[in-house]
């Protein structure tokens, strides 16, 4: 029997220093929550006067007393996750709390949507149809992986630029991740295709009613103003982003050791592109796959504001066939679809029930991440420091050249996009102040809208307070630190391209 070094007398096993492990998504958001809570003590509370539409009136900022004692602030920190789930915003005071009366401010709808998606995907996988279907598709596309990546990203980008398709992408990880693994790529390719595909579309929104529509309305301009600039910008930035993801994918496929995300146990075994003949799909498998395709197609149809998207008018009267569904309806859709898939696949009642429960349990982590991200904005709202942050930029953007003004608008909106990850909320608060400043700089207000939405979209590609990013990497089981390593060169490229586009747009107006 051979003798190892540790078996020899007098030989001590070297001590292994513990390696630094990047915190989980939940820990990151917990740290962000505490940091924002502490900053709220240093930032003076203030508010703008509101007009009849609830928008801030320029020049009306004034200091106000938040009305919060230390105990109140401590209570906000303690209840941040709760408020992030089902906090309600009081109509009069604007304070968010679990026992207020008003509109729901928390992300309960998105939370349940993620759990429902988990239940649906888990039931689908339990039928074996998706596994075999992915294998068949991977076998057919084994030489056309780049085409698949480009196709997925183009579809998501189109949906993002037209109707703000972002959080809805959380439902596609269960399909895209196994497919990319089957093609010989890693999980990062799936993350890039989904997050960057939809994100770049939202960044370059053309007629997205939730970003461009809200911002244009707040700026008192038409949704169509500046659409040419945004359309050209969308084509260029989408092309650059697709090329970036495909370049990384080919590198990983050729040399798996260069993967930034690495591979989990079983990931490499999912590769079917180079395998022999894949078993044929049975009629039951085909029925399940058709049902899955119909469910996702119906989901997309149900959330698109077709009248606004097709007419370019933010206030267009909805067509009679529009459903206008949001997360509560989508959660119900996927729960019903999970049961229906079980029935079609002839799974017994016991198996369907246990599989749905298991699927929801597997997706509880990303669901909690989304809740914590929303809780951060509740602290900002209740301490009344958001308007103070907005007021601090008023003196920065005045008296500059048109091109520099547009770039400054883009830059100053970056931290605001971090503090206010909601595009609609960000637009409603910021645009009534930023848009009038464009008049003094001799710049079209549409350029301000483009610069604002580019900042919001750029930040939402990576900040940990957005559910799309932090929830996406959690669903794909990719470390957030590894995603940052993957995306930062692209972020730098996009930053420069955005500055060029908004500066040219301002110079040409």
PDB file of N, CA and C in Angstrom, residues 25 28-29 166-170 173 188 191-192 194-200 366 369-370 373 421 456-484 486-487 491:
ATOM      1  N   UNK A  25     -27.485  36.172  -2.682  1.00  0.00           N
ATOM      2  CA  UNK A  25     -28.332  37.297  -3.083  1.00  0.00           C
ATOM      3  C   UNK A  25     -29.117  37.846  -1.898  1.00  0.00           C
ATOM      4  N   UNK A  28     -26.741  39.943   0.207  1.00  0.00           N
ATOM      5  CA  UNK A  28     -26.437  41.213  -0.463  1.00  0.00           C
ATOM      6  C   UNK A  28     -27.565  42.214  -0.254  1.00  0.00           C
ATOM      7  N   UNK A  29     -28.780  41.767  -0.438  1.00  0.00           N
ATOM      8  CA  UNK A  29     -29.912  42.674  -0.292  1.00  0.00           C
ATOM      9  C   UNK A  29     -30.137  43.066   1.158  1.00  0.00           C
ATOM     10  N   UNK A 166     -39.819  42.398 -18.846  1.00  0.00           N
ATOM     11  CA  UNK A 166     -38.667  42.287 -17.951  1.00  0.00           C
ATOM     12  C   UNK A 166     -38.917  41.230 -16.890  1.00  0.00           C
ATOM     13  N   UNK A 167     -39.745  41.539 -15.882  1.00  0.00           N
ATOM     14  CA  UNK A 167     -40.029  40.569 -14.828  1.00  0.00           C
ATOM     15  C   UNK A 167     -40.626  39.285 -15.385  1.00  0.00           C
ATOM     16  N   UNK A 168     -41.333  39.387 -16.513  1.00  0.00           N
ATOM     17  CA  UNK A 168     -41.938  38.199 -17.099  1.00  0.00           C
ATOM     18  C   UNK A 168     -40.906  37.169 -17.537  1.00  0.00           C
ATOM     19  N   UNK A 169     -39.660  37.618 -17.760  1.00  0.00           N
ATOM     20  CA  UNK A 169     -38.618  36.679 -18.195  1.00  0.00           C
ATOM     21  C   UNK A 169     -38.265  35.670 -17.108  1.00  0.00           C
ATOM     22  N   UNK A 170     -38.647  35.952 -15.855  1.00  0.00           N
ATOM     23  CA  UNK A 170     -38.345  35.019 -14.773  1.00  0.00           C
ATOM     24  C   UNK A 170     -38.967  33.646 -15.027  1.00  0.00           C
ATOM     25  N   UNK A 173     -36.536  30.813 -17.292  1.00  0.00           N
ATOM     26  CA  UNK A 173     -35.265  30.187 -16.912  1.00  0.00           C
ATOM     27  C   UNK A 173     -35.362  28.672 -16.899  1.00  0.00           C
ATOM     28  N   UNK A 188     -24.235  30.775 -17.570  1.00  0.00           N
ATOM     29  CA  UNK A 188     -24.066  32.205 -17.809  1.00  0.00           C
ATOM     30  C   UNK A 188     -24.600  32.605 -19.174  1.00  0.00           C
ATOM     31  N   UNK A 191     -28.215  33.129 -18.698  1.00  0.00           N
ATOM     32  CA  UNK A 191     -28.438  34.383 -17.970  1.00  0.00           C
ATOM     33  C   UNK A 191     -28.245  35.577 -18.898  1.00  0.00           C
ATOM     34  N   UNK A 192     -27.183  35.544 -19.693  1.00  0.00           N
ATOM     35  CA  UNK A 192     -26.928  36.640 -20.622  1.00  0.00           C
ATOM     36  C   UNK A 192     -28.010  36.775 -21.667  1.00  0.00           C
ATOM     37  N   UNK A 194     -31.137  35.923 -21.472  1.00  0.00           N
ATOM     38  CA  UNK A 194     -32.416  36.369 -20.918  1.00  0.00           C
ATOM     39  C   UNK A 194     -32.321  37.788 -20.358  1.00  0.00           C
ATOM     40  N   UNK A 195     -31.419  38.005 -19.400  1.00  0.00           N
ATOM     41  CA  UNK A 195     -31.329  39.318 -18.762  1.00  0.00           C
ATOM     42  C   UNK A 195     -30.921  40.394 -19.759  1.00  0.00           C
ATOM     43  N   UNK A 196     -29.872  40.130 -20.537  1.00  0.00           N
ATOM     44  CA  UNK A 196     -29.382  41.143 -21.465  1.00  0.00           C
ATOM     45  C   UNK A 196     -30.291  41.290 -22.680  1.00  0.00           C
ATOM     46  N   UNK A 197     -30.905  40.188 -23.100  1.00  0.00           N
ATOM     47  CA  UNK A 197     -31.820  40.278 -24.238  1.00  0.00           C
ATOM     48  C   UNK A 197     -32.994  41.189 -23.940  1.00  0.00           C
ATOM     49  N   UNK A 198     -33.701  40.905 -22.834  1.00  0.00           N
ATOM     50  CA  UNK A 198     -34.837  41.750 -22.460  1.00  0.00           C
ATOM     51  C   UNK A 198     -34.380  43.105 -21.966  1.00  0.00           C
ATOM     52  N   UNK A 199     -33.258  43.129 -21.222  1.00  0.00           N
ATOM     53  CA  UNK A 199     -32.780  44.382 -20.641  1.00  0.00           C
ATOM     54  C   UNK A 199     -32.376  45.407 -21.670  1.00  0.00           C
ATOM     55  N   UNK A 200     -31.748  44.965 -22.736  1.00  0.00           N
ATOM     56  CA  UNK A 200     -31.315  45.921 -23.762  1.00  0.00           C
ATOM     57  C   UNK A 200     -32.523  46.478 -24.515  1.00  0.00           C
ATOM     58  N   UNK A 366     -35.484  32.689  -4.913  1.00  0.00           N
ATOM     59  CA  UNK A 366     -35.622  33.876  -5.760  1.00  0.00           C
ATOM     60  C   UNK A 366     -36.848  34.716  -5.439  1.00  0.00           C
ATOM     61  N   UNK A 369     -35.858  36.967  -2.652  1.00  0.00           N
ATOM     62  CA  UNK A 369     -34.958  38.003  -3.164  1.00  0.00           C
ATOM     63  C   UNK A 369     -35.762  39.177  -3.708  1.00  0.00           C
ATOM     64  N   UNK A 370     -36.812  38.880  -4.429  1.00  0.00           N
ATOM     65  CA  UNK A 370     -37.652  39.926  -4.999  1.00  0.00           C
ATOM     66  C   UNK A 370     -38.310  40.753  -3.900  1.00  0.00           C
ATOM     67  N   UNK A 373     -35.752  43.136  -2.315  1.00  0.00           N
ATOM     68  CA  UNK A 373     -35.440  44.248  -3.217  1.00  0.00           C
ATOM     69  C   UNK A 373     -36.513  45.335  -3.132  1.00  0.00           C
ATOM     70  N   UNK A 421     -35.696  51.355  -8.540  1.00  0.00           N
ATOM     71  CA  UNK A 421     -35.601  50.391  -9.636  1.00  0.00           C
ATOM     72  C   UNK A 421     -36.857  50.296 -10.494  1.00  0.00           C
ATOM     73  N   UNK A 456     -31.919  54.216 -16.579  1.00  0.00           N
ATOM     74  CA  UNK A 456     -32.696  53.232 -15.842  1.00  0.00           C
ATOM     75  C   UNK A 456     -32.420  51.829 -16.365  1.00  0.00           C
ATOM     76  N   UNK A 457     -32.401  51.682 -17.686  1.00  0.00           N
ATOM     77  CA  UNK A 457     -32.158  50.372 -18.286  1.00  0.00           C
ATOM     78  C   UNK A 457     -30.753  49.871 -18.051  1.00  0.00           C
ATOM     79  N   UNK A 458     -29.764  50.769 -18.117  1.00  0.00           N
ATOM     80  CA  UNK A 458     -28.360  50.373 -17.910  1.00  0.00           C
ATOM     81  C   UNK A 458     -28.147  49.880 -16.493  1.00  0.00           C
ATOM     82  N   UNK A 459     -28.690  50.596 -15.520  1.00  0.00           N
ATOM     83  CA  UNK A 459     -28.532  50.189 -14.128  1.00  0.00           C
ATOM     84  C   UNK A 459     -29.243  48.864 -13.848  1.00  0.00           C
ATOM     85  N   UNK A 460     -30.413  48.696 -14.429  1.00  0.00           N
ATOM     86  CA  UNK A 460     -31.188  47.492 -14.156  1.00  0.00           C
ATOM     87  C   UNK A 460     -30.602  46.239 -14.787  1.00  0.00           C
ATOM     88  N   UNK A 461     -29.520  46.403 -15.562  1.00  0.00           N
ATOM     89  CA  UNK A 461     -28.816  45.241 -16.091  1.00  0.00           C
ATOM     90  C   UNK A 461     -27.936  44.577 -15.046  1.00  0.00           C
ATOM     91  N   UNK A 462     -27.669  45.299 -13.932  1.00  0.00           N
ATOM     92  CA  UNK A 462     -26.722  44.713 -12.979  1.00  0.00           C
ATOM     93  C   UNK A 462     -26.999  45.008 -11.505  1.00  0.00           C
ATOM     94  N   UNK A 463     -27.772  46.034 -11.159  1.00  0.00           N
ATOM     95  CA  UNK A 463     -27.914  46.393  -9.748  1.00  0.00           C
ATOM     96  C   UNK A 463     -28.638  45.298  -8.974  1.00  0.00           C
ATOM     97  N   UNK A 464     -28.249  45.069  -7.712  1.00  0.00           N
ATOM     98  CA  UNK A 464     -28.866  44.001  -6.924  1.00  0.00           C
ATOM     99  C   UNK A 464     -30.243  44.330  -6.384  1.00  0.00           C
ATOM    100  N   UNK A 465     -30.732  45.550  -6.624  1.00  0.00           N
ATOM    101  CA  UNK A 465     -32.057  45.917  -6.116  1.00  0.00           C
ATOM    102  C   UNK A 465     -33.154  45.675  -7.146  1.00  0.00           C
ATOM    103  N   UNK A 466     -32.804  45.172  -8.317  1.00  0.00           N
ATOM    104  CA  UNK A 466     -33.826  44.889  -9.311  1.00  0.00           C
ATOM    105  C   UNK A 466     -34.125  43.401  -9.337  1.00  0.00           C
ATOM    106  N   UNK A 467     -35.391  43.071  -9.316  1.00  0.00           N
ATOM    107  CA  UNK A 467     -35.799  41.672  -9.259  1.00  0.00           C
ATOM    108  C   UNK A 467     -35.394  40.915 -10.516  1.00  0.00           C
ATOM    109  N   UNK A 468     -35.352  41.591 -11.650  1.00  0.00           N
ATOM    110  CA  UNK A 468     -35.026  40.922 -12.907  1.00  0.00           C
ATOM    111  C   UNK A 468     -33.615  40.345 -12.858  1.00  0.00           C
ATOM    112  N   UNK A 469     -32.661  41.128 -12.363  1.00  0.00           N
ATOM    113  CA  UNK A 469     -31.267  40.679 -12.327  1.00  0.00           C
ATOM    114  C   UNK A 469     -31.010  39.720 -11.177  1.00  0.00           C
ATOM    115  N   UNK A 470     -31.294  40.156  -9.969  1.00  0.00           N
ATOM    116  CA  UNK A 470     -30.964  39.333  -8.802  1.00  0.00           C
ATOM    117  C   UNK A 470     -31.842  38.087  -8.759  1.00  0.00           C
ATOM    118  N   UNK A 471     -33.084  38.211  -9.189  1.00  0.00           N
ATOM    119  CA  UNK A 471     -33.941  37.035  -9.259  1.00  0.00           C
ATOM    120  C   UNK A 471     -33.521  36.097 -10.372  1.00  0.00           C
ATOM    121  N   UNK A 472     -33.037  36.668 -11.488  1.00  0.00           N
ATOM    122  CA  UNK A 472     -32.607  35.850 -12.618  1.00  0.00           C
ATOM    123  C   UNK A 472     -31.395  34.998 -12.299  1.00  0.00           C
ATOM    124  N   UNK A 473     -30.368  35.611 -11.699  1.00  0.00           N
ATOM    125  CA  UNK A 473     -29.171  34.837 -11.366  1.00  0.00           C
ATOM    126  C   UNK A 473     -29.481  33.791 -10.300  1.00  0.00           C
ATOM    127  N   UNK A 474     -30.440  34.090  -9.426  1.00  0.00           N
ATOM    128  CA  UNK A 474     -30.830  33.109  -8.420  1.00  0.00           C
ATOM    129  C   UNK A 474     -31.535  31.924  -9.073  1.00  0.00           C
ATOM    130  N   UNK A 475     -32.416  32.193 -10.017  1.00  0.00           N
ATOM    131  CA  UNK A 475     -33.115  31.123 -10.714  1.00  0.00           C
ATOM    132  C   UNK A 475     -32.155  30.257 -11.528  1.00  0.00           C
ATOM    133  N   UNK A 476     -31.153  30.898 -12.136  1.00  0.00           N
ATOM    134  CA  UNK A 476     -30.180  30.167 -12.949  1.00  0.00           C
ATOM    135  C   UNK A 476     -29.085  29.516 -12.118  1.00  0.00           C
ATOM    136  N   UNK A 477     -29.070  29.811 -10.807  1.00  0.00           N
ATOM    137  CA  UNK A 477     -28.047  29.278  -9.901  1.00  0.00           C
ATOM    138  C   UNK A 477     -26.646  29.711 -10.324  1.00  0.00           C
ATOM    139  N   UNK A 478     -26.529  31.000 -10.612  1.00  0.00           N
ATOM    140  CA  UNK A 478     -25.253  31.620 -10.976  1.00  0.00           C
ATOM    141  C   UNK A 478     -24.928  32.669  -9.915  1.00  0.00           C
ATOM    142  N   UNK A 479     -23.709  32.693  -9.424  1.00  0.00           N
ATOM    143  CA  UNK A 479     -23.320  33.668  -8.425  1.00  0.00           C
ATOM    144  C   UNK A 479     -23.418  35.090  -8.951  1.00  0.00           C
ATOM    145  N   UNK A 480     -23.919  35.993  -8.125  1.00  0.00           N
ATOM    146  CA  UNK A 480     -24.048  37.389  -8.554  1.00  0.00           C
ATOM    147  C   UNK A 480     -22.687  37.990  -8.872  1.00  0.00           C
ATOM    148  N   UNK A 481     -21.660  37.642  -8.103  1.00  0.00           N
ATOM    149  CA  UNK A 481     -20.315  38.150  -8.371  1.00  0.00           C
ATOM    150  C   UNK A 481     -19.802  37.668  -9.713  1.00  0.00           C
ATOM    151  N   UNK A 482     -20.141  36.437 -10.079  1.00  0.00           N
ATOM    152  CA  UNK A 482     -19.707  35.898 -11.374  1.00  0.00           C
ATOM    153  C   UNK A 482     -20.444  36.592 -12.517  1.00  0.00           C
ATOM    154  N   UNK A 483     -21.707  36.912 -12.283  1.00  0.00           N
ATOM    155  CA  UNK A 483     -22.450  37.653 -13.315  1.00  0.00           C
ATOM    156  C   UNK A 483     -21.844  39.030 -13.542  1.00  0.00           C
ATOM    157  N   UNK A 484     -21.419  39.692 -12.459  1.00  0.00           N
ATOM    158  CA  UNK A 484     -20.786  41.007 -12.604  1.00  0.00           C
ATOM    159  C   UNK A 484     -19.497  40.901 -13.410  1.00  0.00           C
ATOM    160  N   UNK A 486     -18.901  38.782 -15.693  1.00  0.00           N
ATOM    161  CA  UNK A 486     -19.297  38.533 -17.074  1.00  0.00           C
ATOM    162  C   UNK A 486     -19.769  39.798 -17.779  1.00  0.00           C
ATOM    163  N   UNK A 487     -20.529  40.632 -17.074  1.00  0.00           N
ATOM    164  CA  UNK A 487     -21.241  41.715 -17.737  1.00  0.00           C
ATOM    165  C   UNK A 487     -20.506  43.046 -17.746  1.00  0.00           C
ATOM    166  N   UNK A 491     -21.100  46.429 -20.057  1.00  0.00           N
ATOM    167  CA  UNK A 491     -21.636  47.651 -19.460  1.00  0.00           C
ATOM    168  C   UNK A 491     -20.806  48.864 -19.853  1.00  0.00           C
TER     169      UNK A 491
END
